[in-house]
Structure formats: structure tokens, C-alpha cells
PDB file of C-alpha atoms in Angstrom:
ATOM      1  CA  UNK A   1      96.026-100.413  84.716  1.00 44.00           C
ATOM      2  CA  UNK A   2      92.988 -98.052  84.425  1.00 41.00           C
ATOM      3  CA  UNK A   3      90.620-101.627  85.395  1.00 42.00           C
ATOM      4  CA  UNK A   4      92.814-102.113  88.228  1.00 40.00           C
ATOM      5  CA  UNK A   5      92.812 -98.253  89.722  1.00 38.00           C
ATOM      6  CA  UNK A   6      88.793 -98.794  89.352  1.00 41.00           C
ATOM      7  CA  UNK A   7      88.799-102.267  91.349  1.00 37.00           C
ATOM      8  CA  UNK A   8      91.173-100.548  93.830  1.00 36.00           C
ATOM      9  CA  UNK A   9      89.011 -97.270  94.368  1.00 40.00           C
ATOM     10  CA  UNK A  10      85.439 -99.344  94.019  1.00 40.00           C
ATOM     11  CA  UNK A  11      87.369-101.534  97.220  1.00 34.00           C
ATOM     12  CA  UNK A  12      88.665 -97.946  99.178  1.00 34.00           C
ATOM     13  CA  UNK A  13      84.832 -97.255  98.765  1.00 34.00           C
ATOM     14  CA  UNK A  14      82.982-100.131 100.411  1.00 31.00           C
ATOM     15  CA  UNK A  15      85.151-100.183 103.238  1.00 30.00           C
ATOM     16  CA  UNK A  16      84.879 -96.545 103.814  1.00 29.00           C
ATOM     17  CA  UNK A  17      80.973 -97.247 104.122  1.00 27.00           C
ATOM     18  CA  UNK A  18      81.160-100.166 106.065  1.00 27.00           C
ATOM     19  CA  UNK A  19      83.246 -97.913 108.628  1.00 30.00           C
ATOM     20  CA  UNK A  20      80.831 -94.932 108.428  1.00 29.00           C
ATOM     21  CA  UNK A  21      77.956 -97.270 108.675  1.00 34.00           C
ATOM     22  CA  UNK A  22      79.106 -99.386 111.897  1.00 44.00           C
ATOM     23  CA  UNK A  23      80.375 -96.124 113.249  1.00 60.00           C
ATOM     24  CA  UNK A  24      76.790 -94.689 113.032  1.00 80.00           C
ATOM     25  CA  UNK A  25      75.097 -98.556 114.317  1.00 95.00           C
ATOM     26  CA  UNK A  26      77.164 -97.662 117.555  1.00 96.00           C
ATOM     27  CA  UNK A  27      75.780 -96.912 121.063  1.00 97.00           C
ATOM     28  CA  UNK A  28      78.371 -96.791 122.934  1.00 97.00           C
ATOM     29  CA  UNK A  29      81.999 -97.885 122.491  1.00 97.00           C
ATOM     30  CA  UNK A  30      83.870 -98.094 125.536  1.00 97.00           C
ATOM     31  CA  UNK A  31      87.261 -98.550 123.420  1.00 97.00           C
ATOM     32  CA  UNK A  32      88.134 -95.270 123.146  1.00 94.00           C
ATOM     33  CA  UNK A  33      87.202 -92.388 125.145  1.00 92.00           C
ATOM     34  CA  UNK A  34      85.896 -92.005 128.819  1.00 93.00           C
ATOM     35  CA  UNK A  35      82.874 -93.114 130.440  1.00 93.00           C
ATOM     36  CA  UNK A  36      81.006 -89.621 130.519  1.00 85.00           C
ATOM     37  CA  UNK A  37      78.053 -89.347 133.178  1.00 92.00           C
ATOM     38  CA  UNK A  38      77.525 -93.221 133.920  1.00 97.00           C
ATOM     39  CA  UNK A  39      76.395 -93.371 137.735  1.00 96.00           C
ATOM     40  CA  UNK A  40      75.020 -96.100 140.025  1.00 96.00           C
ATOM     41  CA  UNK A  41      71.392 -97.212 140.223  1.00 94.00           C
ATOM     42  CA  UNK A  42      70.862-100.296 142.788  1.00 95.00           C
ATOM     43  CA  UNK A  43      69.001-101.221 145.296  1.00 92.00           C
ATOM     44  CA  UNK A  44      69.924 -99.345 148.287  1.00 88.00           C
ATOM     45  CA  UNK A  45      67.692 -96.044 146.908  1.00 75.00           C
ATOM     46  CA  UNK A  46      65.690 -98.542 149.393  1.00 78.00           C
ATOM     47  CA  UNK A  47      66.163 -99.217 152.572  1.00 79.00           C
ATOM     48  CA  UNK A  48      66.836-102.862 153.068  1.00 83.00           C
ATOM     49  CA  UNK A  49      68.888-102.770 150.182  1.00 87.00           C
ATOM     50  CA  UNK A  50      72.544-103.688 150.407  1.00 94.00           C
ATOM     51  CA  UNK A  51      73.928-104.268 146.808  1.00 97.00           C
ATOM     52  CA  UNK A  52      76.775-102.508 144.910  1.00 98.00           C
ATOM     53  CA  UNK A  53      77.604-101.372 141.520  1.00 98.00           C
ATOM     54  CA  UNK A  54      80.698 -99.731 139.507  1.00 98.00           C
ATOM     55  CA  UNK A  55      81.344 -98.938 135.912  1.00 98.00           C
ATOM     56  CA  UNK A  56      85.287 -98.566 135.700  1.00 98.00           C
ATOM     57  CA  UNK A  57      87.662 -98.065 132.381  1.00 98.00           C
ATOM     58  CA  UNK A  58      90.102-101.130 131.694  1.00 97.00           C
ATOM     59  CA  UNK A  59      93.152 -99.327 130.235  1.00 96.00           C
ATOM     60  CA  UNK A  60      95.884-101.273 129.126  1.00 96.00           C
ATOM     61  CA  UNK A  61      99.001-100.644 126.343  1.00 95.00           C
ATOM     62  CA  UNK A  62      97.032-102.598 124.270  1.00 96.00           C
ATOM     63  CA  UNK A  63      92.855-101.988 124.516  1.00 96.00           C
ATOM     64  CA  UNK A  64      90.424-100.312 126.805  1.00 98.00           C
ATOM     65  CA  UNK A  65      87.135-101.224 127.538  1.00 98.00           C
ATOM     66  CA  UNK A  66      84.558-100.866 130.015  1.00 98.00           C
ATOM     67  CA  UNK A  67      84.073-103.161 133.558  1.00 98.00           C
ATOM     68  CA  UNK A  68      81.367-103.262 135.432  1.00 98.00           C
ATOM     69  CA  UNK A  69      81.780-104.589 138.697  1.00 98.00           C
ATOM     70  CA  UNK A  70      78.623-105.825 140.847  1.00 98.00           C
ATOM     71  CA  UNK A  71      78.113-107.563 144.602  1.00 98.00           C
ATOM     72  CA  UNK A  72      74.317-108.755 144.864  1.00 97.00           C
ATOM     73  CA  UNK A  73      73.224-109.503 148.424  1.00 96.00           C
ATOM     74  CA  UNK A  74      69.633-110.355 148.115  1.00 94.00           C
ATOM     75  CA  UNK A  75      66.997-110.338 150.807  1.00 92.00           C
ATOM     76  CA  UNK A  76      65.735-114.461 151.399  1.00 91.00           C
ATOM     77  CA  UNK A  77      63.481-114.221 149.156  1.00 92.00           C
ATOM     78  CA  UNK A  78      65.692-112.998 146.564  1.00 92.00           C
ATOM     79  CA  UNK A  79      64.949-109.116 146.122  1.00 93.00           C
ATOM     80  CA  UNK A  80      67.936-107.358 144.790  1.00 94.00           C
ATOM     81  CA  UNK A  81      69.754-105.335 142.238  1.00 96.00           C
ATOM     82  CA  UNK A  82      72.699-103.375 141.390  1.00 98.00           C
ATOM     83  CA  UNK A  83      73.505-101.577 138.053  1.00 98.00           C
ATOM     84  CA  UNK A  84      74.541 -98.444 136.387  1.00 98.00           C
ATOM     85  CA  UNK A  85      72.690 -95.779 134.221  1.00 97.00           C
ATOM     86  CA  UNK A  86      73.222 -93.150 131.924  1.00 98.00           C
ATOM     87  CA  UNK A  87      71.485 -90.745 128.969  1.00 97.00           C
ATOM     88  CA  UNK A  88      71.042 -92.093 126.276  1.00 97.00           C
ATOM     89  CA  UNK A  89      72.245 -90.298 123.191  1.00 95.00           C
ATOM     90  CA  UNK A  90      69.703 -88.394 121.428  1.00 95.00           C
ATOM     91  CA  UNK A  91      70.913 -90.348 118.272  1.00 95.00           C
ATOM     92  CA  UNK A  92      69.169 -93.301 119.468  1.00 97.00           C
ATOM     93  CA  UNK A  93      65.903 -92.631 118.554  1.00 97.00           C
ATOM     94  CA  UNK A  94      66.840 -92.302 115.043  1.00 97.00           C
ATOM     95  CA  UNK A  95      67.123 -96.370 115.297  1.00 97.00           C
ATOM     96  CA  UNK A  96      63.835 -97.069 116.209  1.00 96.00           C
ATOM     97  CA  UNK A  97      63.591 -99.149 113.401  1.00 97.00           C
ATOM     98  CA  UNK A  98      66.448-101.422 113.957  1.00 98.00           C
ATOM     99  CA  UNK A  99      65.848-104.993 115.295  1.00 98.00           C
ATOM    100  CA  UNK A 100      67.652-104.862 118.442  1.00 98.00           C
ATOM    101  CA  UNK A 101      71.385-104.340 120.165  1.00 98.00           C
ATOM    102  CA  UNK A 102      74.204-105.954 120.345  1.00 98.00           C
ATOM    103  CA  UNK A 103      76.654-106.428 123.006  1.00 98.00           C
ATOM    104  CA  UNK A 104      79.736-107.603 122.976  1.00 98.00           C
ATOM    105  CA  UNK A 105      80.833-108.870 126.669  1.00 98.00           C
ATOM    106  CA  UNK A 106      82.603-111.721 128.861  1.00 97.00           C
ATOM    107  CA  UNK A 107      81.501-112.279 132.391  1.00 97.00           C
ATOM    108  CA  UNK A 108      83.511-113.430 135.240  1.00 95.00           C
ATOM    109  CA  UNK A 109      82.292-114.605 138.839  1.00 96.00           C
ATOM    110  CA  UNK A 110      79.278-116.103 140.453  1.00 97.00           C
ATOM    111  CA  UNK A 111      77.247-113.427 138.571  1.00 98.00           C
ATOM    112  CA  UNK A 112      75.497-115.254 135.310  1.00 98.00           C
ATOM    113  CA  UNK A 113      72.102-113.151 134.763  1.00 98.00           C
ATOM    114  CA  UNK A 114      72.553-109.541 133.708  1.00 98.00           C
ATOM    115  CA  UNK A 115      70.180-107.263 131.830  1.00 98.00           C
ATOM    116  CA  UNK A 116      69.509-104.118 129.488  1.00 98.00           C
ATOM    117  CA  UNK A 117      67.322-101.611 130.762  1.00 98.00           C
ATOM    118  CA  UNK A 118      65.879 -98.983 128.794  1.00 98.00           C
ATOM    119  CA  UNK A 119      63.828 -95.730 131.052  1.00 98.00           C
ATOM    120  CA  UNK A 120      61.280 -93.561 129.131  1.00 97.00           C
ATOM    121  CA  UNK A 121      62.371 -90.030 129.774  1.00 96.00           C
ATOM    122  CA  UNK A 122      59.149 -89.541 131.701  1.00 94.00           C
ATOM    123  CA  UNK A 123      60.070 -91.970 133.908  1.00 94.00           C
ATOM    124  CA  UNK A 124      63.958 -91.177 134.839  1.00 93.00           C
ATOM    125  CA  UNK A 125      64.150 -90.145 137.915  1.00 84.00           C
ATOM    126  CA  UNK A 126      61.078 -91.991 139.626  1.00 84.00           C
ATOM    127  CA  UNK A 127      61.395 -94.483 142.656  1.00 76.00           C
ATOM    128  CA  UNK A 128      58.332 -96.327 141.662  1.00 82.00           C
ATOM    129  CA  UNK A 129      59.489 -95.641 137.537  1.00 88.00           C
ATOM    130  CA  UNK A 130      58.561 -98.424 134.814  1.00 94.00           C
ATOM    131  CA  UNK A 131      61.611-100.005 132.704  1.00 97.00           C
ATOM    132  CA  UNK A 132      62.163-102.084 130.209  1.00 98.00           C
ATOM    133  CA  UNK A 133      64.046-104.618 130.295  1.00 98.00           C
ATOM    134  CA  UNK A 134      65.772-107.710 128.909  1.00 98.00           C
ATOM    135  CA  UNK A 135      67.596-110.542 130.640  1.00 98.00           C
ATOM    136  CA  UNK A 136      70.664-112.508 129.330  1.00 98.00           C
ATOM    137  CA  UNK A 137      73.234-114.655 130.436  1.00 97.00           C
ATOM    138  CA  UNK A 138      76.973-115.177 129.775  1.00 97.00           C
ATOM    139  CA  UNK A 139      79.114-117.939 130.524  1.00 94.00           C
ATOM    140  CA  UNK A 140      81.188-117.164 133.462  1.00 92.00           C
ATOM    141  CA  UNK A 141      83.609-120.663 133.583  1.00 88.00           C
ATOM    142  CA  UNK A 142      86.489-119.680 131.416  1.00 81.00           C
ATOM    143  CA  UNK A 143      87.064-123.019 131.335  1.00 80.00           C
ATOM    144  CA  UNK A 144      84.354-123.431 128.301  1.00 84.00           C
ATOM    145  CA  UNK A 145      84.377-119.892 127.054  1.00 84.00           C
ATOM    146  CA  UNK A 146      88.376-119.446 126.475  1.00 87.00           C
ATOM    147  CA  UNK A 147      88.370-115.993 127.930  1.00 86.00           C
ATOM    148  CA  UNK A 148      86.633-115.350 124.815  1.00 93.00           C
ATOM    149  CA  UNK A 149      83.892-112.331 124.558  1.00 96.00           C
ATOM    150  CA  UNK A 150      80.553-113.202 123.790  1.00 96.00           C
ATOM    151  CA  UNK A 151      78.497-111.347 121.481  1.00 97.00           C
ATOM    152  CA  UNK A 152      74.504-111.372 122.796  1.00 98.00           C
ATOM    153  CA  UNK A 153      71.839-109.705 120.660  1.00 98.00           C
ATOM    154  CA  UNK A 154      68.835-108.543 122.260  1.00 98.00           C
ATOM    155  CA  UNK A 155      65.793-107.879 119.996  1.00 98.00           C
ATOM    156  CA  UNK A 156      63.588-104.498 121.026  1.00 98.00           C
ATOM    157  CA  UNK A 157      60.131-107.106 120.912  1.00 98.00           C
ATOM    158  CA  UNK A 158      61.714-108.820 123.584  1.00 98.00           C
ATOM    159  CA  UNK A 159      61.991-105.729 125.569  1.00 98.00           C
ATOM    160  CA  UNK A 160      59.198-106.077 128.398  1.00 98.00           C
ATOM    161  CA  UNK A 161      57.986-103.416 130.602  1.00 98.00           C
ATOM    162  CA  UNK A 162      58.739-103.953 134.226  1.00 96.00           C
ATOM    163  CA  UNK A 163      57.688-101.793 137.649  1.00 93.00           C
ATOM    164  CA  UNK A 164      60.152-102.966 140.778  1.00 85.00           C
ATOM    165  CA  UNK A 165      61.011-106.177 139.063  1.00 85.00           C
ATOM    166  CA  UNK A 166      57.327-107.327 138.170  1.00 90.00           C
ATOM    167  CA  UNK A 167      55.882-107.456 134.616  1.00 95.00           C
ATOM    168  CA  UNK A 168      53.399-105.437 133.367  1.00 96.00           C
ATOM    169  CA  UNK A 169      51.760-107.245 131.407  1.00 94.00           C
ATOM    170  CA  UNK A 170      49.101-104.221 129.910  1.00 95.00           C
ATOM    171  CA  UNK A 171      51.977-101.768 129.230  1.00 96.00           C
ATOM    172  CA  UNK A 172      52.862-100.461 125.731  1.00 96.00           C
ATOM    173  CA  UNK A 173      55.391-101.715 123.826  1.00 97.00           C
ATOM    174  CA  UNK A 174      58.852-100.352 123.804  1.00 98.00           C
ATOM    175  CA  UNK A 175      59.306 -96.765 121.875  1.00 97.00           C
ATOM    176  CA  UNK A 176      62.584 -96.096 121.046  1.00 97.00           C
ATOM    177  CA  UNK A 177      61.973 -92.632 120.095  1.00 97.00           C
ATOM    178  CA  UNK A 178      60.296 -91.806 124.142  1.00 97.00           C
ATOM    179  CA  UNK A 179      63.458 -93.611 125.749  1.00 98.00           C
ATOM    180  CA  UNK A 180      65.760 -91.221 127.878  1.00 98.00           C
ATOM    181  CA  UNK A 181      68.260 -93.986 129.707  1.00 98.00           C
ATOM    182  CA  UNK A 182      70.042 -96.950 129.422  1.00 98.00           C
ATOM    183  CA  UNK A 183      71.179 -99.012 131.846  1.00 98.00           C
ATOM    184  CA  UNK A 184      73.135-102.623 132.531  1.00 98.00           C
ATOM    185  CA  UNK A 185      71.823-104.416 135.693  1.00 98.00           C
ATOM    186  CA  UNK A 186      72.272-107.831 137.509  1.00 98.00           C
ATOM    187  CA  UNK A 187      69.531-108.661 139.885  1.00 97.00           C
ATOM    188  CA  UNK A 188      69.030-111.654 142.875  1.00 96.00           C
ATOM    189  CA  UNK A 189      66.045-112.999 140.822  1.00 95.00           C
ATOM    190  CA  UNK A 190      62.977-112.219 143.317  1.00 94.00           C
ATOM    191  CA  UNK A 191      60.482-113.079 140.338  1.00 93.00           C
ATOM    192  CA  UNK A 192      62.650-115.479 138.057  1.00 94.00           C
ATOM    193  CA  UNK A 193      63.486-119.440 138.238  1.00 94.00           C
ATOM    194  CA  UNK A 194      66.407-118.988 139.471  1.00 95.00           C
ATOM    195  CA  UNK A 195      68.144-117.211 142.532  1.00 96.00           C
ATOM    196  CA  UNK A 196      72.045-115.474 142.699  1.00 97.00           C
ATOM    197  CA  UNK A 197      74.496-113.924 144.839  1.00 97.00           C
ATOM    198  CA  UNK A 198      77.644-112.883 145.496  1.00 98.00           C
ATOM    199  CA  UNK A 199      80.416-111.133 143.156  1.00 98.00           C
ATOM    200  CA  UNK A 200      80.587-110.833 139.506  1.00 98.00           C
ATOM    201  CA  UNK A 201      82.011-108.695 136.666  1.00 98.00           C
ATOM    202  CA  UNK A 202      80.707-107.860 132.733  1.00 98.00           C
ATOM    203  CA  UNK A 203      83.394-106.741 130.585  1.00 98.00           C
ATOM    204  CA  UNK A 204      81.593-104.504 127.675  1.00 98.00           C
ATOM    205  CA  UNK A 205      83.539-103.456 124.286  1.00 98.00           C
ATOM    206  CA  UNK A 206      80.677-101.912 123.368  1.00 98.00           C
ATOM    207  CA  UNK A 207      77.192-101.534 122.184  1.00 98.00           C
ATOM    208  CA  UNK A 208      75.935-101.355 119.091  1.00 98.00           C
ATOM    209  CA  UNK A 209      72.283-101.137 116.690  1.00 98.00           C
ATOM    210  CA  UNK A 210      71.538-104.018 114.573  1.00 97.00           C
TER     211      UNK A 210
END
């Protein structure tokens, strides 16, 4: 009996931690709560811009989670962005150390290339500010995914510093510790491969260290 209580408590215990511990890996969970001071950053803080963004809570009986909803209508040569911002938590910097986030997402619509960006707190606020960023893309035919949510990881030496959508290739490497917002983004693809347009939605159950 007594070997059994001591399995029994030894079990409570590790799942306890593993709670606590993903708890603390988190960024932001959009399953619970509200969406705070998220507000729009695209490209018509310029003049020939003509893109939209919107972060909106999906609440249902059953789960919540966060939508954002994006229209990208480039210039020809493919110039164009739309996305959403916010602080990041002060807490962040206290996982400097940890390889890299982790999303977990599902995107719908024309809209396949979507990206993290991370602003140095000198830098929020500027026009002509440097980012970093990393790109990634979901599968949007729910044909092959199932409707089912991806989960993307996106390694901090991946991160590359960019000023209006063009590398800089001399810039320091990311610093956790200096960052002061984080963003999600989708963009026309001026400097890329590849070009897009029109509609698209990323569903986000949240973000996490890992």
C-alpha cells in the first residue's frame, strides 16, 4: 500500500512540473483570456499601401483561440504587408537561452507565407525601424492537412535582421534580452521567390519557448 501511495504521489509530482514548466515555456496562449493591446502594423503607415490586418478571438462552447485575418494587395512589383503587433512580455527575455518558438497554427486562403517578427525596443515605434524576422509557411488546402493545426518551430539563429523588407546582412544577431515587440505578418514577397495576394487567415493556439 505504502509502495503504491509513493508511485501515486512520485506520478501527482511530475505532472505538476510538466504543467508549471510548459506554463512558464508559454508566450502567449490565446486559449484563454483576451487579446490585451494587439494592434495593426501594415503597410498603409505608407502611402501607396493598401493592405489589411485583424487579430480577432474565436470563441466557441468548446475552445477559443486567436484569428488573424489578412488581405495583401501588393504593388506590381510585389511590395506589401499586413500584420499585427504587440509588447512583448518582460518574461521573455528570461528565455534568451532557449532554441526558438513554437507555434501552433492552421492557415486557410490564398495566403501561404507568414512570418514572426521580433522589434528591439529601440526600434518600436520607427518608420524606417529594423526587425527581425522569420518566414514560414502552412498548408492552406484542407484537403491534405485535415483541418489539422500545424505545429512550426522557428529557431532564434534563423532570426535575420531586416529594414523595409531587405536583409541586412552586417546587423547583429538577434538579442532576446533588447527585444520590445512581437509581431505575426504576411507580406506580397517584393524580395522573395515567390509573389502572393489576396485573402488569407492564421489560426494561432498559441505560442510557446522551446
Amino acid at each position: 500500500m505504502m509502495v503504491m501511495f509513493t508511485v501515486l504521489c512520485t506520478l501527482v509530482l511530475s505532472v505538476s512540473t510538466l504543467e508549471i514548466r510548459g506554463s512558464d515555456d508559454e508566450l502567449f496562449d490565446f486559449t484563454s483570456g483576451d487579446l490585451g493591446s494587439w494592434k495593426e502594423v501594415s503597410d498603409t503607415v505608407r502611402k501607396p499601401g493598401m493592405s489589411k490586418a485583424v487579430l480577432s478571438l474565436q470563441k466557441t462552447r468548446v475552445f477559443q483561440r486567436a484569428v488573424m485575418f489578412a488581405m495583401i494587395n501588393p504593388q506590381p512589383n510585389g511590395a506589401g504587408f499586413a500584420g499585427v503587433q504587440t509588447t512583448i512580455p518582460s518574461s521573455a527575455a528570461s528565455h534568451a537561452s532557449s532554441t526558438g518558438l513554437k507555434l501552433q497554427v492552421r492557415g486557410q486562403g490564398q495566403l501561404k507565407y507568414w512570418k514572426v517578427v521580433l522589434t528591439d525596443k529601440s526600434q518600436v515605434g520607427s518608420l524606417k525601424r529594423r526587425d527581425y524576422e522569420l518566414k514560414f509557411k502552412v498548408e492552406t488546402d484542407m484537403a491534405v492537412s485535415s483541418r489539422q493545426f500545424e505545429v512550426v518551430e522557428l529557431p532564434f539563429a534563423d532570426f535575420k535582421a531586416y529594414e523595409r523588407g531587405k536583409e541586412v546582412k552586417d546587423a547583429p544577431a538577434l538579442d532576446l534580452t533588447k527585444t520590445g515587440a512581437f509581431g505575426f505578418q504576411t507580406f506580397g514577397g517584393v524580395y522573395d521567390s515567390f509573389k502572393q495576394e489576396g485573402t488569407g487567415s492564421l489560426e494561432i493556439d498559441n505560442v510557446s519557448f522551446y
